[in-house]
Amino acid sequence: MHLYDYAKQLVLEAGNHLRKMMSEAIDIETKSNPNDLVTNVDKAVEQFLFDEIKTTYPNHQIIGEEGHGHDVHDLKGTVWVIDPIDGTLNFVHQSENFAISIGIFKDGKPYAGFVYDVMADTLYHAKAGFGAYKNERLLEPIKDTQLAQSVIGMNPNWLAAKKITPVLAPIVSESRTARAYGSAALEIVYVATGQLAAYITPRLQPWDFAGGMIILHEVGGVATNFMGDPLTITHPDSVVVGNQAVHKTIMKQYMQPHHDFLAPWHTNYRS
């Protein structure tokens, strides 16, 4: 079976596996802070994906949120970047609005991206150079919008963080409104479908953006960090994704004027 077809089938199987586990007891733990949750389901889904991939492709490398491959720095060959549940808070509190996210890279270059909205049974997927899909429907190139007529994705917690509020608050003020969905992977694909014009966050791990970024690029979207640099899968980063017009406006009018403020903060935050 072709790698793309195999990965597409695998993410759907993982979703089935996850839904079955939801009827059982869920153990919840905290990680870096009380709002950074992980469950036995996160761990089990990642282990399922890891075992299946390694059985089929033993030479492939895997970077997973819950412990697999965090020491991967050599991107030669095929690398899978996996988030078993992106939006664990939603999973725990809402039992919906979470996704399985997978990005596959070959020699460091994007190969395929998958974001599976598990409870909606909606799979966003793309093979680099061949377009992006929502289930079996080909996505149209995203249309440019003006910031004043745009809905922006942003976690409100960042607006309350004094060290970054001077940069982010004016963007929200100038937009039509802001929304938070609680899953970075879903918010990135919402930009790809035009439901959001942009998604902005000061810090995101590679497994959160790897799959969605590939899908976004296939419809003409732009993804950079706050400094305008391309995102990579080797380290966490700040993230600005959007249609081309809104991304350009955000970078030129809001990020570049704060370059001196962002540079040392951004460098320390990526480490």
Tab-separated table of C-alpha atoms in Angstrom:
chain	number	residue	atom	x	y	z
A	1	MET	CA	0.000	0.000	0.000
A	2	HIS	CA	1.214	3.506	-0.835
A	3	LEU	CA	2.468	5.467	2.202
A	4	TYR	CA	-0.163	8.191	1.820
A	5	ASP	CA	-3.022	5.695	1.624
A	6	TYR	CA	-1.575	3.741	4.534
A	7	ALA	CA	-1.369	6.867	6.713
A	8	LYS	CA	-4.898	7.909	5.772
A	9	GLN	CA	-6.235	4.497	6.759
A	10	LEU	CA	-4.174	4.478	9.947
A	11	VAL	CA	-5.463	7.817	11.248
A	12	LEU	CA	-9.054	6.651	10.737
A	13	GLU	CA	-8.298	3.413	12.595
A	14	ALA	CA	-6.767	5.424	15.424
A	15	GLY	CA	-9.949	7.497	15.580
A	16	ASN	CA	-12.055	4.351	15.899
A	17	HIS	CA	-9.722	3.121	18.614
A	18	LEU	CA	-10.053	6.440	20.444
A	19	ARG	CA	-13.864	6.528	20.278
A	20	LYS	CA	-14.091	3.036	21.772
A	21	MET	CA	-11.826	4.045	24.655
A	22	MET	CA	-14.099	6.987	25.488
A	23	SER	CA	-16.693	4.570	26.879
A	24	GLU	CA	-14.162	3.377	29.455
A	25	ALA	CA	-12.688	5.114	32.505
A	26	ILE	CA	-10.366	7.988	31.589
A	27	ASP	CA	-7.363	8.703	33.790
A	28	ILE	CA	-6.292	12.357	33.772
A	29	GLU	CA	-2.853	13.683	34.714
A	30	THR	CA	-1.258	17.128	34.563
A	31	LYS	CA	2.042	17.871	32.816
A	32	SER	CA	3.732	21.276	32.858
A	33	ASN	CA	0.826	23.071	34.613
A	34	PRO	CA	-2.715	22.321	35.887
A	35	ASN	CA	-4.200	23.167	32.479
A	36	ASP	CA	-1.726	20.992	30.538
A	37	LEU	CA	-3.486	17.665	30.648
A	38	VAL	CA	-2.700	14.193	29.402
A	39	THR	CA	-4.907	11.131	29.647
A	40	ASN	CA	-4.449	7.404	29.343
A	41	VAL	CA	-6.238	7.748	25.995
A	42	ASP	CA	-3.584	10.167	24.629
A	43	LYS	CA	-0.900	7.678	25.611
A	44	ALA	CA	-2.762	4.649	24.262
A	45	VAL	CA	-3.519	6.260	20.890
A	46	GLU	CA	0.092	7.350	20.462
A	47	GLN	CA	1.296	3.857	21.369
A	48	PHE	CA	-1.160	2.355	18.871
A	49	LEU	CA	0.144	4.634	16.110
A	50	PHE	CA	3.771	4.024	17.081
A	51	ASP	CA	3.382	0.237	17.083
A	52	GLU	CA	1.517	0.152	13.772
A	53	ILE	CA	4.001	2.441	12.005
A	54	LYS	CA	7.044	0.610	13.338
A	55	THR	CA	5.581	-2.752	12.346
A	56	THR	CA	4.979	-1.577	8.791
A	57	TYR	CA	7.902	0.837	8.409
A	58	PRO	CA	10.581	-0.097	10.974
A	59	ASN	CA	13.089	2.435	9.597
A	60	HIS	CA	10.773	5.434	9.910
A	61	GLN	CA	11.329	7.903	12.757
A	62	ILE	CA	8.462	9.095	14.947
A	63	ILE	CA	8.108	12.294	16.972
A	64	GLY	CA	5.106	12.048	19.293
A	65	GLU	CA	3.776	14.414	21.937
A	66	GLU	CA	3.550	11.830	24.682
A	67	GLY	CA	7.151	10.699	24.743
A	68	HIS	CA	8.183	9.080	21.484
A	69	GLY	CA	11.090	10.545	19.547
A	70	HIS	CA	11.690	13.805	21.378
A	71	ASP	CA	15.392	13.235	20.767
A	72	VAL	CA	14.971	13.118	16.971
A	73	HIS	CA	17.175	15.803	15.406
A	74	ASP	CA	18.277	14.103	12.193
A	75	LEU	CA	15.441	14.505	9.709
A	76	LYS	CA	16.922	12.187	7.077
A	77	GLY	CA	14.537	9.567	5.800
A	78	THR	CA	10.855	9.530	6.713
A	79	VAL	CA	9.722	11.237	9.919
A	80	TRP	CA	6.193	11.091	11.352
A	81	VAL	CA	5.155	13.929	13.689
A	82	ILE	CA	2.171	12.836	15.767
A	83	ASP	CA	-0.258	14.400	18.217
A	84	PRO	CA	-2.629	11.639	19.385
A	85	ILE	CA	-5.139	14.134	20.812
A	86	ASP	CA	-4.736	17.791	19.945
A	87	GLY	CA	-7.180	19.553	22.240
A	88	THR	CA	-6.980	17.344	25.322
A	89	LEU	CA	-8.841	19.928	27.425
A	90	ASN	CA	-11.727	19.724	24.966
A	91	PHE	CA	-11.518	15.939	25.014
A	92	VAL	CA	-11.773	15.899	28.817
A	93	HIS	CA	-14.394	18.630	29.274
A	94	GLN	CA	-16.463	18.498	26.059
A	95	SER	CA	-15.877	15.065	24.501
A	96	GLU	CA	-15.548	16.806	21.119
A	97	ASN	CA	-13.530	19.474	19.272
A	98	PHE	CA	-10.261	17.533	19.356
A	99	ALA	CA	-8.195	15.963	16.605
A	100	ILE	CA	-5.553	13.413	15.748
A	101	SER	CA	-2.787	15.248	13.886
A	102	ILE	CA	-0.074	13.644	11.752
A	103	GLY	CA	2.556	15.266	9.565
A	104	ILE	CA	4.887	13.117	7.470
A	105	PHE	CA	8.191	14.498	6.204
A	106	LYS	CA	10.763	12.989	3.852
A	107	ASP	CA	14.331	14.253	4.304
A	108	GLY	CA	12.899	17.274	6.119
A	109	LYS	CA	10.466	18.188	3.335
A	110	PRO	CA	6.668	17.977	3.747
A	111	TYR	CA	5.134	14.825	2.311
A	112	ALA	CA	1.617	14.545	3.754
A	113	GLY	CA	-0.593	16.021	6.457
A	114	PHE	CA	-3.643	14.643	8.256
A	115	VAL	CA	-5.946	16.293	10.804
A	116	TYR	CA	-8.834	14.091	11.883
A	117	ASP	CA	-11.734	15.721	13.754
A	118	VAL	CA	-12.593	12.494	15.542
A	119	MET	CA	-16.111	13.129	16.814
A	120	ALA	CA	-17.235	14.900	13.625
A	121	ASP	CA	-15.651	12.057	11.590
A	122	THR	CA	-14.065	14.665	9.323
A	123	LEU	CA	-10.617	14.047	7.881
A	124	TYR	CA	-8.594	16.925	6.465
A	125	HIS	CA	-5.684	15.569	4.445
A	126	ALA	CA	-3.144	16.549	1.838
A	127	LYS	CA	-0.229	15.119	-0.086
A	128	ALA	CA	2.297	17.825	-0.885
A	129	GLY	CA	1.801	19.049	-4.429
A	130	PHE	CA	-1.543	17.311	-4.943
A	131	GLY	CA	-4.053	19.557	-3.194
A	132	ALA	CA	-5.892	19.317	0.117
A	133	TYR	CA	-9.154	17.588	0.949
A	134	LYS	CA	-11.939	17.661	3.510
A	135	ASN	CA	-12.940	14.017	3.488
A	136	GLU	CA	-13.189	13.407	-0.272
A	137	ARG	CA	-13.916	17.007	-1.296
A	138	LEU	CA	-11.059	18.975	-2.831
A	139	LEU	CA	-10.532	22.262	-1.005
A	140	GLU	CA	-10.493	25.445	-3.058
A	141	PRO	CA	-7.580	27.898	-2.737
A	142	ILE	CA	-8.292	30.176	0.216
A	143	LYS	CA	-9.415	33.690	-0.601
A	144	ASP	CA	-7.663	36.818	0.631
A	145	THR	CA	-9.510	38.960	3.162
A	146	GLN	CA	-8.956	42.269	4.910
A	147	LEU	CA	-8.203	42.135	8.632
A	148	ALA	CA	-11.172	44.356	9.495
A	149	GLN	CA	-13.529	41.804	7.924
A	150	SER	CA	-11.739	38.738	9.317
A	151	VAL	CA	-12.274	36.286	12.159
A	152	ILE	CA	-8.999	35.458	13.913
A	153	GLY	CA	-8.242	32.329	15.928
A	154	MET	CA	-6.507	33.094	19.218
A	155	ASN	CA	-6.485	31.649	22.733
A	156	PRO	CA	-7.781	34.356	25.129
A	157	ASN	CA	-5.200	33.292	27.733
A	158	TRP	CA	-2.538	34.956	25.578
A	159	LEU	CA	-4.425	38.239	25.656
A	160	ALA	CA	-4.179	38.127	29.444
A	161	ALA	CA	-0.417	37.468	29.334
A	162	LYS	CA	1.114	40.906	29.902
A	163	LYS	CA	4.401	40.111	28.173
A	164	ILE	CA	2.715	39.558	24.800
A	165	THR	CA	-0.544	41.549	25.097
A	166	PRO	CA	0.935	44.708	23.473
A	167	VAL	CA	1.496	42.726	20.280
A	168	LEU	CA	-1.662	40.607	20.165
A	169	ALA	CA	-4.408	42.871	21.538
A	170	PRO	CA	-4.272	45.411	18.660
A	171	ILE	CA	-4.659	42.593	16.106
A	172	VAL	CA	-7.862	41.438	17.792
A	173	SER	CA	-9.111	45.034	18.080
A	174	GLU	CA	-8.648	45.618	14.357
A	175	SER	CA	-10.195	42.312	13.290
A	176	ARG	CA	-13.918	41.589	13.127
A	177	THR	CA	-13.582	39.296	16.142
A	178	ALA	CA	-11.504	36.490	17.619
A	179	ARG	CA	-12.453	32.895	18.336
A	180	ALA	CA	-10.817	30.102	20.319
A	181	TYR	CA	-11.528	26.473	19.461
A	182	GLY	CA	-9.032	24.820	21.796
A	183	SER	CA	-7.255	22.715	19.186
A	184	ALA	CA	-4.398	24.261	17.210
A	185	ALA	CA	-4.574	21.565	14.543
A	186	LEU	CA	-8.262	22.256	13.928
A	187	GLU	CA	-7.746	26.014	13.942
A	188	ILE	CA	-5.040	25.706	11.292
A	189	VAL	CA	-7.308	23.646	9.034
A	190	TYR	CA	-10.105	26.153	9.672
A	191	VAL	CA	-7.784	28.715	8.097
A	192	ALA	CA	-7.288	26.307	5.205
A	193	THR	CA	-11.075	26.064	4.704
A	194	GLY	CA	-11.626	29.814	5.120
A	195	GLN	CA	-13.563	29.526	8.388
A	196	LEU	CA	-10.806	31.597	9.983
A	197	ALA	CA	-8.640	34.173	8.220
A	198	ALA	CA	-5.690	33.595	10.559
A	199	TYR	CA	-4.577	31.712	13.648
A	200	ILE	CA	-1.993	33.224	15.975
A	201	THR	CA	-0.235	31.777	19.006
A	202	PRO	CA	3.048	32.686	20.742
A	203	ARG	CA	4.058	29.075	21.333
A	204	LEU	CA	3.234	25.805	19.621
A	205	GLN	CA	4.915	22.420	19.508
A	206	PRO	CA	5.780	20.766	16.157
A	207	TRP	CA	3.212	17.996	16.653
A	208	ASP	CA	0.510	20.667	16.979
A	209	PHE	CA	1.223	22.322	13.618
A	210	ALA	CA	2.973	19.675	11.463
A	211	GLY	CA	-0.114	18.114	9.885
A	212	GLY	CA	-2.173	21.278	9.511
A	213	MET	CA	0.719	23.255	8.053
A	214	ILE	CA	1.012	20.850	5.108
A	215	ILE	CA	-2.737	21.058	4.449
A	216	LEU	CA	-2.638	24.862	4.681
A	217	HIS	CA	0.182	25.183	2.157
A	218	GLU	CA	-1.771	23.134	-0.381
A	219	VAL	CA	-4.516	25.766	-0.516
A	220	GLY	CA	-2.141	28.729	-0.683
A	221	GLY	CA	-2.011	29.669	2.984
A	222	VAL	CA	1.071	31.045	4.729
A	223	ALA	CA	2.684	29.795	7.955
A	224	THR	CA	5.570	31.528	9.736
A	225	ASN	CA	6.696	32.413	13.213
A	226	PHE	CA	6.381	35.944	14.640
A	227	MET	CA	9.707	36.897	13.049
A	228	GLY	CA	8.574	35.812	9.596
A	229	ASP	CA	10.710	32.651	9.503
A	230	PRO	CA	9.338	29.334	8.179
A	231	LEU	CA	8.200	26.801	10.773
A	232	THR	CA	10.267	23.658	11.279
A	233	ILE	CA	9.546	20.377	13.058
A	234	THR	CA	12.709	20.431	15.186
A	235	HIS	CA	11.537	22.879	17.871
A	236	PRO	CA	8.509	24.753	19.262
A	237	ASP	CA	7.820	28.146	17.791
A	238	SER	CA	5.477	31.099	17.657
A	239	VAL	CA	2.943	30.743	14.863
A	240	VAL	CA	1.095	33.022	12.468
A	241	VAL	CA	-0.942	31.197	9.832
A	242	GLY	CA	-3.355	32.905	7.492
A	243	ASN	CA	-4.488	33.699	4.014
A	244	GLN	CA	-1.822	35.658	2.194
A	245	ALA	CA	-3.379	39.117	2.573
A	246	VAL	CA	-4.144	38.884	6.290
A	247	HIS	CA	-0.798	37.246	7.048
A	248	LYS	CA	0.984	40.089	5.248
A	249	THR	CA	-1.005	42.697	7.180
A	250	ILE	CA	-0.330	41.053	10.542
A	251	MET	CA	3.392	40.763	9.876
A	252	LYS	CA	3.841	44.260	8.437
A	253	GLN	CA	1.612	46.270	10.758
A	254	TYR	CA	1.834	44.346	14.039
A	255	MET	CA	4.843	42.022	14.157
A	256	GLN	CA	7.565	44.024	12.396
A	257	PRO	CA	7.057	47.204	14.493
A	258	HIS	CA	7.615	45.046	17.593
A	259	HIS	CA	10.674	43.289	16.168
A	260	ASP	CA	13.048	44.535	18.862
A	261	PHE	CA	10.600	43.549	21.587
A	262	LEU	CA	9.930	40.113	20.074
A	263	ALA	CA	13.490	39.115	19.150
A	264	PRO	CA	14.941	38.326	22.615
A	265	TRP	CA	11.606	37.113	23.949
A	266	HIS	CA	11.087	34.915	20.929
A	267	THR	CA	14.600	33.419	21.052
A	268	ASN	CA	14.244	32.526	24.739
A	269	TYR	CA	10.750	31.149	24.282
A	270	ARG	CA	11.774	28.779	21.493
A	271	SER	CA	14.445	27.137	23.641
